[in-house]
mmCIF file of C-alpha atoms in Angstrom:
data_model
loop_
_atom_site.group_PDB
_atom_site.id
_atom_site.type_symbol
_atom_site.label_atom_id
_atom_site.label_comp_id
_atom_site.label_asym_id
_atom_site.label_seq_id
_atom_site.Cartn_x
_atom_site.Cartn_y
_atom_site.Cartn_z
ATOM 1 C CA UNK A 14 -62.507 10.120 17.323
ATOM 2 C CA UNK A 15 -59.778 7.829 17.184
ATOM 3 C CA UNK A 16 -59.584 8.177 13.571
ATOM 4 C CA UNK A 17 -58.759 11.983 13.811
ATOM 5 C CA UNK A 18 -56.109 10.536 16.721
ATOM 6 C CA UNK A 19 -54.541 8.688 14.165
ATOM 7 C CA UNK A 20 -54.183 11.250 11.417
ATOM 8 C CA UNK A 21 -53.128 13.657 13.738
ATOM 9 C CA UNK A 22 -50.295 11.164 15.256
ATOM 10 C CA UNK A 23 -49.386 10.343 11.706
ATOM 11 C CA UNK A 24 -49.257 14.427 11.208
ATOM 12 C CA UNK A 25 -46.538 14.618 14.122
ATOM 13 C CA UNK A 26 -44.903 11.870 13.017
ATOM 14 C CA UNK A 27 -44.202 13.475 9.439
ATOM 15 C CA UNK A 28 -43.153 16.439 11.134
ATOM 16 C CA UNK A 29 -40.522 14.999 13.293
ATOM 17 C CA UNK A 30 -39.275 12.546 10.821
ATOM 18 C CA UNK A 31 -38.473 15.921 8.982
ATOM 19 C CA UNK A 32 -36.940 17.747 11.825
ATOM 20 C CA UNK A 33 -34.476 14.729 12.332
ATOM 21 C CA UNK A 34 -33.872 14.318 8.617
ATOM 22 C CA UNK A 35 -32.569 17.776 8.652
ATOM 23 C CA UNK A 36 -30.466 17.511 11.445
ATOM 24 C CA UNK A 37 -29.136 14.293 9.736
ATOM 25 C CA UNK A 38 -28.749 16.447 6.744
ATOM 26 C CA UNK A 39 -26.505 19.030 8.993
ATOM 27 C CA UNK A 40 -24.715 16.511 10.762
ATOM 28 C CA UNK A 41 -24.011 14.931 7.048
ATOM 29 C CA UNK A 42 -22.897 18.140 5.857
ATOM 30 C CA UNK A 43 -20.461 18.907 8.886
ATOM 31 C CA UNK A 44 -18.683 15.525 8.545
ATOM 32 C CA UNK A 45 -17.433 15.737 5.137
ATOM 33 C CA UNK A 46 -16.883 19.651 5.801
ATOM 34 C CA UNK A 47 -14.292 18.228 8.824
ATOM 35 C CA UNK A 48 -12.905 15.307 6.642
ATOM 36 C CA UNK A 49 -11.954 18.235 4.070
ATOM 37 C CA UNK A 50 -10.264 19.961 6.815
ATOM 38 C CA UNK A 51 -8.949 16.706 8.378
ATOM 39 C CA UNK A 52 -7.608 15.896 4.793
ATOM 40 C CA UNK A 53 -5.795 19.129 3.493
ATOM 41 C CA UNK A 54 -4.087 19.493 7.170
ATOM 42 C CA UNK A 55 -3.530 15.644 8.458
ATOM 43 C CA UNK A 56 -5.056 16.867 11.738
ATOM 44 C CA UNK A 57 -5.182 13.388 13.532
ATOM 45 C CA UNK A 58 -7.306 14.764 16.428
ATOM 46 C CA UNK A 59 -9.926 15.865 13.917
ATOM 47 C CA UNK A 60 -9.779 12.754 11.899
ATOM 48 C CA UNK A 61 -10.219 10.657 15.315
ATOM 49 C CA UNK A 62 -13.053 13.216 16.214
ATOM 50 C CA UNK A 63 -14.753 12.237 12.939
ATOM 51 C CA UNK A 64 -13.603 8.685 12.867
ATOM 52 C CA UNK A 65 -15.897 8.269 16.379
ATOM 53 C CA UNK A 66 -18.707 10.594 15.854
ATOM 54 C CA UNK A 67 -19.866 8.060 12.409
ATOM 55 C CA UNK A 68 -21.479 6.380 15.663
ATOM 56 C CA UNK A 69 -23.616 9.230 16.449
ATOM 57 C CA UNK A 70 -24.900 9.755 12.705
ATOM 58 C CA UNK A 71 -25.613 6.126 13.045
ATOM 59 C CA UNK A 72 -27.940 6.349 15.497
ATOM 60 C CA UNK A 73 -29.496 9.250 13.931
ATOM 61 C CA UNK A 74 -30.157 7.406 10.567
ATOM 62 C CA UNK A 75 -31.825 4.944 13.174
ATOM 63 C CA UNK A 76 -34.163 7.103 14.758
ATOM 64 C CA UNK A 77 -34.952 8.621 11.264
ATOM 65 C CA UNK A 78 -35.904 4.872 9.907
ATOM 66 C CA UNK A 79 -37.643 3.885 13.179
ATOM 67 C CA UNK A 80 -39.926 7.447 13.022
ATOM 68 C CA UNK A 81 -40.505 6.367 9.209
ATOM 69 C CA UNK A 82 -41.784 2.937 10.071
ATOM 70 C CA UNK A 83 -43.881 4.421 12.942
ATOM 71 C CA UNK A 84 -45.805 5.852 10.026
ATOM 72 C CA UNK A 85 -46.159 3.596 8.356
ATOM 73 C CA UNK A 86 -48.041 1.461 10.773
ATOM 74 C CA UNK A 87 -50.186 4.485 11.584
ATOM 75 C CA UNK A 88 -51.880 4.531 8.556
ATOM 76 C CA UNK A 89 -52.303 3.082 4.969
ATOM 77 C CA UNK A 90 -50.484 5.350 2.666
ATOM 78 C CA UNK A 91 -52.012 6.445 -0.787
ATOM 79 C CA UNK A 92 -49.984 5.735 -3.387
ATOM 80 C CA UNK A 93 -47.827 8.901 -3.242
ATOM 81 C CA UNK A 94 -47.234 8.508 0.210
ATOM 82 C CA UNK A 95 -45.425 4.820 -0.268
ATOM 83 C CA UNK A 96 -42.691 6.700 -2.654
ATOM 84 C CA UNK A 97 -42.021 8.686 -0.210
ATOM 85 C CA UNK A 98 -41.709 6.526 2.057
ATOM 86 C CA UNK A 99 -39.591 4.277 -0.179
ATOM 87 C CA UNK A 100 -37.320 7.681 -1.270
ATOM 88 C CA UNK A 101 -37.300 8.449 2.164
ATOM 89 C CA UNK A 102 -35.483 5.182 3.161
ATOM 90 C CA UNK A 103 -33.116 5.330 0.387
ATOM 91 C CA UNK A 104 -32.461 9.029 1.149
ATOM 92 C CA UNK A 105 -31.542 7.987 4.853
ATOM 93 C CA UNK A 106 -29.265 5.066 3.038
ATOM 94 C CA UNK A 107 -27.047 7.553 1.004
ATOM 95 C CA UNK A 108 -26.408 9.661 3.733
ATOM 96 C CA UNK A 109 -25.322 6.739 6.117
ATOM 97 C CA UNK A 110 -22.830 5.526 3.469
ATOM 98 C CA UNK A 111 -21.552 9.485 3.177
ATOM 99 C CA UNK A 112 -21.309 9.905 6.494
ATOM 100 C CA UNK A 113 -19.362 6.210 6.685
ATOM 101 C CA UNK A 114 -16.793 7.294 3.856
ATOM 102 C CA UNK A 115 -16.043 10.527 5.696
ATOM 103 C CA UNK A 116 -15.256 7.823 8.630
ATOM 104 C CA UNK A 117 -13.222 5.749 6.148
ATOM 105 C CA UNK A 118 -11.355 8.415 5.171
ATOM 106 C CA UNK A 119 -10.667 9.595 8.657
ATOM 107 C CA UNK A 120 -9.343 5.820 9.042
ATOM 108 C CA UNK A 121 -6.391 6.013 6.191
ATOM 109 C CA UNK A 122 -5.488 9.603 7.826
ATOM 110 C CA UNK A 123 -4.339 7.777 10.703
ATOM 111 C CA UNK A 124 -2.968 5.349 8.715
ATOM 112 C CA UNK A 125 -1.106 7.757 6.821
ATOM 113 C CA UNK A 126 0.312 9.151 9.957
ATOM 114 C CA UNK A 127 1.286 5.821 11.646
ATOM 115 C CA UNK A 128 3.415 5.109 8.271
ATOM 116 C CA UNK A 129 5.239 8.089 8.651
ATOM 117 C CA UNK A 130 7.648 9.310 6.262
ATOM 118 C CA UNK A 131 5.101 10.914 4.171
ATOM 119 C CA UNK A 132 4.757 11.110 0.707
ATOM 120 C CA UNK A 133 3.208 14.268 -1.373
ATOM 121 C CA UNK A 134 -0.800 14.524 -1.620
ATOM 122 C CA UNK A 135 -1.780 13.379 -5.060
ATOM 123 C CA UNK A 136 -1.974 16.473 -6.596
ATOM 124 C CA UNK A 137 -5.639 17.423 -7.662
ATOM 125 C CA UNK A 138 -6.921 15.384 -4.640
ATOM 126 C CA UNK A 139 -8.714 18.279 -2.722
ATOM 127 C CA UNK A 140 -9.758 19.459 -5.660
ATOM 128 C CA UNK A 141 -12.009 16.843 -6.495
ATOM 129 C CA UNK A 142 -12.908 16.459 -2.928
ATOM 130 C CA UNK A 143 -14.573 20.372 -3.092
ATOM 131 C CA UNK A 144 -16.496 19.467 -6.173
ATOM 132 C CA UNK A 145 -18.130 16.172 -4.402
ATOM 133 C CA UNK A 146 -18.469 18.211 -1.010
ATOM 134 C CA UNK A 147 -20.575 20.854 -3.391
ATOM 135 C CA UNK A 148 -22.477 18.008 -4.500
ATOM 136 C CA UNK A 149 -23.454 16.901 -1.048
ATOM 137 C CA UNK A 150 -24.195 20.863 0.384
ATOM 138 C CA UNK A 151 -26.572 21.269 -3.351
ATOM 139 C CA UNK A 152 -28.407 18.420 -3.182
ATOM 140 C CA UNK A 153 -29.614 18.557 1.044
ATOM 141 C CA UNK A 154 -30.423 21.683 -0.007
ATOM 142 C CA UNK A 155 -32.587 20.230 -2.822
ATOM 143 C CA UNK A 156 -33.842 17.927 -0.301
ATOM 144 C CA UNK A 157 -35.081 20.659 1.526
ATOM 145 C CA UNK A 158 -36.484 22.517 -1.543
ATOM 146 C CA UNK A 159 -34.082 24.911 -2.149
ATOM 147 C CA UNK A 160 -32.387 25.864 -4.907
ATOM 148 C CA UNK A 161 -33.699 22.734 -7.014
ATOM 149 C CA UNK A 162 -32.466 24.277 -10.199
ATOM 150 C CA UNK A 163 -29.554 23.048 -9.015
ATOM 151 C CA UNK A 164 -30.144 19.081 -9.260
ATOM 152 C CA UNK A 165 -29.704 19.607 -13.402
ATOM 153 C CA UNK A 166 -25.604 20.455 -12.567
ATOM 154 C CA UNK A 167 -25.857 17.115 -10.438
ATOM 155 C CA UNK A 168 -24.675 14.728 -12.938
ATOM 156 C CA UNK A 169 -22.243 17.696 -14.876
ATOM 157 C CA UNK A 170 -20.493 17.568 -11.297
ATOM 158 C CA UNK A 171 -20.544 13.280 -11.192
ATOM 159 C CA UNK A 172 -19.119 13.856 -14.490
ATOM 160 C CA UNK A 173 -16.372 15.634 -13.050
ATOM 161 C CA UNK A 174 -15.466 13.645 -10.031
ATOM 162 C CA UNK A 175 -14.880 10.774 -12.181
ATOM 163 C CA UNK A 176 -12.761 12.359 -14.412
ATOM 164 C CA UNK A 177 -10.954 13.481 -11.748
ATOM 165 C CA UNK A 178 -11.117 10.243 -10.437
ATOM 166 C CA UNK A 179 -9.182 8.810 -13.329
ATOM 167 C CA UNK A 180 -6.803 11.111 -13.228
ATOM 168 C CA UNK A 181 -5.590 10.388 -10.060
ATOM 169 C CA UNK A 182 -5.420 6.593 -9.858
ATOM 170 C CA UNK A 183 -3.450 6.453 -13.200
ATOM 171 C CA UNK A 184 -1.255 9.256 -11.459
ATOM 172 C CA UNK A 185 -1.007 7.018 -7.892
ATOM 173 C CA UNK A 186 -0.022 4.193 -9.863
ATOM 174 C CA UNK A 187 2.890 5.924 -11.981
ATOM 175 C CA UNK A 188 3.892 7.275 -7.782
ATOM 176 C CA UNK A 189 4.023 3.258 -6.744
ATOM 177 C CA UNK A 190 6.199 2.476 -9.876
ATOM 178 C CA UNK A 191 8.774 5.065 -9.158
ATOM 179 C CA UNK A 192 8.491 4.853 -5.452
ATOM 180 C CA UNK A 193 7.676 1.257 -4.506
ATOM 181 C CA UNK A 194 9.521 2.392 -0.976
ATOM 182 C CA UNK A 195 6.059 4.176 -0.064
ATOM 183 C CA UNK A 196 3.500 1.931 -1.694
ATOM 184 C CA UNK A 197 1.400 1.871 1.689
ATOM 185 C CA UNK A 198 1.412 5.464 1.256
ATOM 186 C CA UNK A 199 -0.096 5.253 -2.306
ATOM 187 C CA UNK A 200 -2.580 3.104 -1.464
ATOM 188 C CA UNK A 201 -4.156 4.725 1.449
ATOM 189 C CA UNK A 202 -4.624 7.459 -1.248
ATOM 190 C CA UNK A 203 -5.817 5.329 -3.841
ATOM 191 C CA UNK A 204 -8.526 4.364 -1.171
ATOM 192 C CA UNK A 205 -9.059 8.242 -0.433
ATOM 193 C CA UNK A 206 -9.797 8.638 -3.878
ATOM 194 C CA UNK A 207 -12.351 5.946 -4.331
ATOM 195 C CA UNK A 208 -14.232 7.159 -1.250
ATOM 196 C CA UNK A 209 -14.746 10.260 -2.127
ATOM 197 C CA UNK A 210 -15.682 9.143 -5.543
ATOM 198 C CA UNK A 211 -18.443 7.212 -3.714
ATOM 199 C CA UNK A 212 -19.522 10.569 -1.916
ATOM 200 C CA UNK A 213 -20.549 11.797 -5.380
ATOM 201 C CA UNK A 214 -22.618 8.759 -6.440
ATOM 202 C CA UNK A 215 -24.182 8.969 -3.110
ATOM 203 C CA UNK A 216 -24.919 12.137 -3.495
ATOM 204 C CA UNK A 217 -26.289 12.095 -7.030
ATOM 205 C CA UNK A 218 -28.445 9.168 -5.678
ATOM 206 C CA UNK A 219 -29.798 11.264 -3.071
ATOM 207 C CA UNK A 220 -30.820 13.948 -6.082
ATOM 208 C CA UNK A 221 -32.188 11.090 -8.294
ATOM 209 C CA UNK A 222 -34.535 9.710 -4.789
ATOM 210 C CA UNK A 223 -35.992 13.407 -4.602
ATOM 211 C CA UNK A 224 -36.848 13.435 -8.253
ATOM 212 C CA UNK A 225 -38.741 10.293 -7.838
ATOM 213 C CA UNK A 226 -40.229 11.212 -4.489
ATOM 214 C CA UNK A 227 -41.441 14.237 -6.504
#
């Protein structure tokens, strides 16, 4: 009947929206595992590598939001299938903007190299880049339904990136007073730092869409 048609195209369309989510979820996960790498080492083919494949997670993020609209139009949701649909788009929003700060970052490693003269890394810096990259791995796990206990250390970890956060702007700034020479330098990090700040919040927004969608 066509009505079984249309549950049963609305059954395949769940299940590949899935499949792509998670290979969203592993190409998310593999960027900001590179931009950690890129970052501690200044590899400038990796960060180029990274800077050009934010294309390709684009265009997965698309096919994810075109496969979620296809559902909808194949059938009216009950109520718990609009939120999550509606966590599902926001989902596929916080890992675009991950993926696009492990791009941005990428960006001010070039830029770091085409200054030259380099300056020390801000001490702490990869630091608080493993506790946000820990926050991205937990919570697409969580996603998944794994290891939920771990969304309660979620915000304990946010907690940490932004002290760590503070910490090294007010330590960047003290660098630009006592070596205005390499100010360019210092900023690029200052702009490191804030990205990866924004990793975290993305990440504890992804944690706080799967409660909901729950």
């Amino acid at each position: 009947s066509q009505g079984g048609t249309i549950l049963e195209s609305y059954d395949i369309a769940i299940s590949e929206l899935k499949s792509r989510l998670d290979n969203l979820g592993l190409a998310v996960e593999q960027a900001v595992g590179e931009t950690a790498k890129a970052l501690a080492t200044m590899d400038v083919e990796l960060a180029k590598k990274i800077y050009e494949g934010d294309d390709e997670i684009d265009a997965l993020v698309r096919e994810c939001m075109k496969k979620d609209m296809t559902i909808d139009m194949l059938q009216n949701p009950v109520a718990t299938d609009w939120r999550n649909l509606m966590a599902t788009l926001k989902i596929l929003s916080d890992m675009e903007r991950i993926a696009d700060h492990c791009a941005d970052i990428s960006h001010y490693i070039l830029h770091l190299k085409e200054y030259g003269d380099p300056v020390d890394q801000p001490t702490g810096l990869m630091e608080m880049y493993a506790v946000m990259s820990s926050m991205v791995s937990d919570v697409l796990d969580f996603y998944k339904g794994k290891n939920s206990s771990q969304a309660d250390l979620m915000k304990d970890k946010d907690d940490i990136v932004d002290e760590a956060f503070n910490r090294l702007i007010a330590q960047i700034s003290e660098k630009v007073k006592s070596d205005p020479d390499h100010s360019r330098q210092y900023i690029a990090y200052v702009l490191i730092v804030k990205y990866i700040e924004r990793m975290a919040d993305h990440a504890n927004n992804i944690a706080e869409w799967v409660i909901y969608r729950e």
